[in-house]
């Protein structure tokens, strides 16, 4: 296992020397490469950049590939070709088809080609599913039997035969009566299954029958299958990776390719103090080359971007476009169907809009199949000129550029730009909203790329300066391990959101609940994410809250506590989660509004929403102190009644209302609610005390406990509701109950949430206590065997992911920095 090494980007400019100040040894679970929003987000899941294809955060390949040609010899340094398949019998995602089906159990032999009774079955389009957004046949319960007749032309394909199948639940699939596979349960997406060699012999020219039987004992139905041949991939030698380092906004690699040192810098300039910049979906890849032997060497670099960056599945049809202006040439790719905002869900990728690959004038750009582009480059260091649009399935179409470095001795560098124009970003109660960067209808990606190119030097310099300052600030606040974790979390937290222009032109900062349930604008995801945005851009922190206020104030949401969410990403048409979190969300909204007001230094934001805040605090006053059995954000081990940490949140919310009333000049209300919060805190201490700590619930199950992370706002906002001894007593208890990879969330299980550990650690008055709680989280991130973008839910005994990945909640790691800033005020 390769550790991150200290590297120096020897590219001739002192401001590129990141490694000296930001040396680290943390091995990230995954490396961010291009990070902008829940759809435009590309990662490396391995320590070595050529070990596997680059991937969307969901794990699906979205291939960026890079080759360097040194004195005529080619090396791969970026990515690895994703497995490519060609259809023998295509699935519905590649080519729509109809098949015969029945919901009534047929006679034996239903899977055989000679089964004549199938002529009386119904006919309908695939897939067979309960998902009404798909153009298939509605299937909602029970068993289904499907028969599909397909003509296979001569000659029969050679190569490895594979079944591509999406099933929910148990399934059996036959080809001409011969069993191809049986699978249990469900797989939630298309997956490949090996076809036994004996079964392969069942395939013949002419008519073939693919027969399937799938069961649905409970919710969720889907069935579609096809047969594919794996296409052999050409391989070239790989450059030897000698280092990789990660900072807040950049990931840097170094390689040796024969007598040339190659550097690759991936920069997403997510500078939160520049709203226009952070909202613009454009990243940079900078390639540098220098001779290691002092002699001149001819160097060319090829970069390709697969059509899968703009598709949900590798089999959707895409088409390319080309363009140029005075400074740039570019290629773009998008699906031919362009179903703008056509689907909602969790484990999905965008299939509308266009991915762009642009390069400064002088570089060659074109499109084609990845294999043809790479073959031409390997032979000549150039690409065949091609101005015609390319069409085909997403996995086979790629954009490409060649950077000719010339005869290289001393360090030289060139760069490209990657952008994504999603046309419309979200639907908000029936109205399609544009991304903030595109709020002016005259704005285009071509114009955005021009601006990004003009600002390249400035943004690279400023990003490097920010990376250095953020790391130094975090190290001063909590030590090196804390700083490592903050820079690991930074890009991930931002890229799990989309900045859009609301109906009135206001900033909406909408999260996606990545690999949780796909909700959009979830309040209990906003709550742990918010510290980073309160710290670096309060306009974005308020943008996390505005749509929840609007949902209530518009009359669409009629309850006296806030909604859980406003839909399923990217369709924000009203709460889709099946259960409310009354105390959780009311407390969250009051606390975060108070935090935004305090950062602002004025009460305008609270004044704007005061009737709504008053309604919510009334709910907490009535039902918050001793919560009934209800859903909360910590219910991984089951619902709880009388949850003491949830009670703390309600008390904090009431105190925050009192603080905001004080800022509004309403002393009477302020005194009333601060007194109420302090009275509740006294009662809480009596009811929750359990010897040397405070219990999980007020009814005190024997030996129970939980992290009381909600107490952190008493410190951060200077509320002074609870005596300081409460937090210190809890801290002393926590330090005795840590596991190797962190403090468990509560006494019921050994798993934890790392965002809450950071909040709990911030309760500490002693620096040593803070570091003692943070160190196991660092060790988890370094040791976890599950190589995906950082999970916030892991097992403290073995560092394995329990669930979730790439979520915004790791923005909560910045709570210590926020606390230090607020308490200094």
Tab-separated table of C-alpha atoms in Angstrom, residues 626-627 632 634-635 637-648 684 687-690 693-709 730 733-734 744-749:
chain	number	residue	atom	x	y	z
A	626	UNK	CA	-38.742	14.968	26.497
A	627	UNK	CA	-39.136	13.751	22.897
A	632	UNK	CA	-33.893	11.416	14.477
A	634	UNK	CA	-28.989	9.026	15.007
A	635	UNK	CA	-31.558	6.252	14.606
A	637	UNK	CA	-29.871	1.313	15.722
A	638	UNK	CA	-33.617	2.060	15.868
A	639	UNK	CA	-35.995	4.786	16.992
A	640	UNK	CA	-35.748	6.151	20.491
A	641	UNK	CA	-38.184	7.830	22.838
A	642	UNK	CA	-36.868	10.244	25.495
A	643	UNK	CA	-33.580	10.734	23.602
A	644	UNK	CA	-31.330	12.940	25.774
A	645	UNK	CA	-29.134	14.192	22.906
A	646	UNK	CA	-32.264	15.126	20.960
A	647	UNK	CA	-33.489	16.932	24.062
A	648	UNK	CA	-30.242	18.925	24.133
A	684	UNK	CA	-32.077	17.709	31.915
A	687	UNK	CA	-33.163	13.456	34.662
A	688	UNK	CA	-30.271	12.312	32.427
A	689	UNK	CA	-27.547	11.846	35.052
A	690	UNK	CA	-26.310	8.273	35.307
A	693	UNK	CA	-22.039	10.397	32.676
A	694	UNK	CA	-25.408	11.251	31.150
A	695	UNK	CA	-27.572	8.473	29.762
A	696	UNK	CA	-28.802	7.670	26.268
A	697	UNK	CA	-32.446	8.280	27.238
A	698	UNK	CA	-34.217	9.768	30.211
A	699	UNK	CA	-35.466	6.342	31.311
A	700	UNK	CA	-31.780	5.362	31.730
A	701	UNK	CA	-31.294	1.816	30.344
A	702	UNK	CA	-28.528	0.240	32.378
A	703	UNK	CA	-25.123	1.531	31.318
A	704	UNK	CA	-26.458	3.437	28.323
A	705	UNK	CA	-24.748	6.526	26.912
A	706	UNK	CA	-24.472	8.589	23.739
A	707	UNK	CA	-22.419	11.364	22.229
A	708	UNK	CA	-23.997	14.682	23.292
A	709	UNK	CA	-22.600	16.509	20.288
A	730	UNK	CA	-19.043	13.651	29.263
A	733	UNK	CA	-16.406	9.405	30.013
A	734	UNK	CA	-15.914	9.318	26.221
A	744	UNK	CA	-19.068	4.833	19.006
A	745	UNK	CA	-22.180	6.883	18.384
A	746	UNK	CA	-23.869	5.433	21.442
A	747	UNK	CA	-23.891	2.365	23.645
A	748	UNK	CA	-26.128	0.281	21.381
A	749	UNK	CA	-23.565	-0.414	18.614
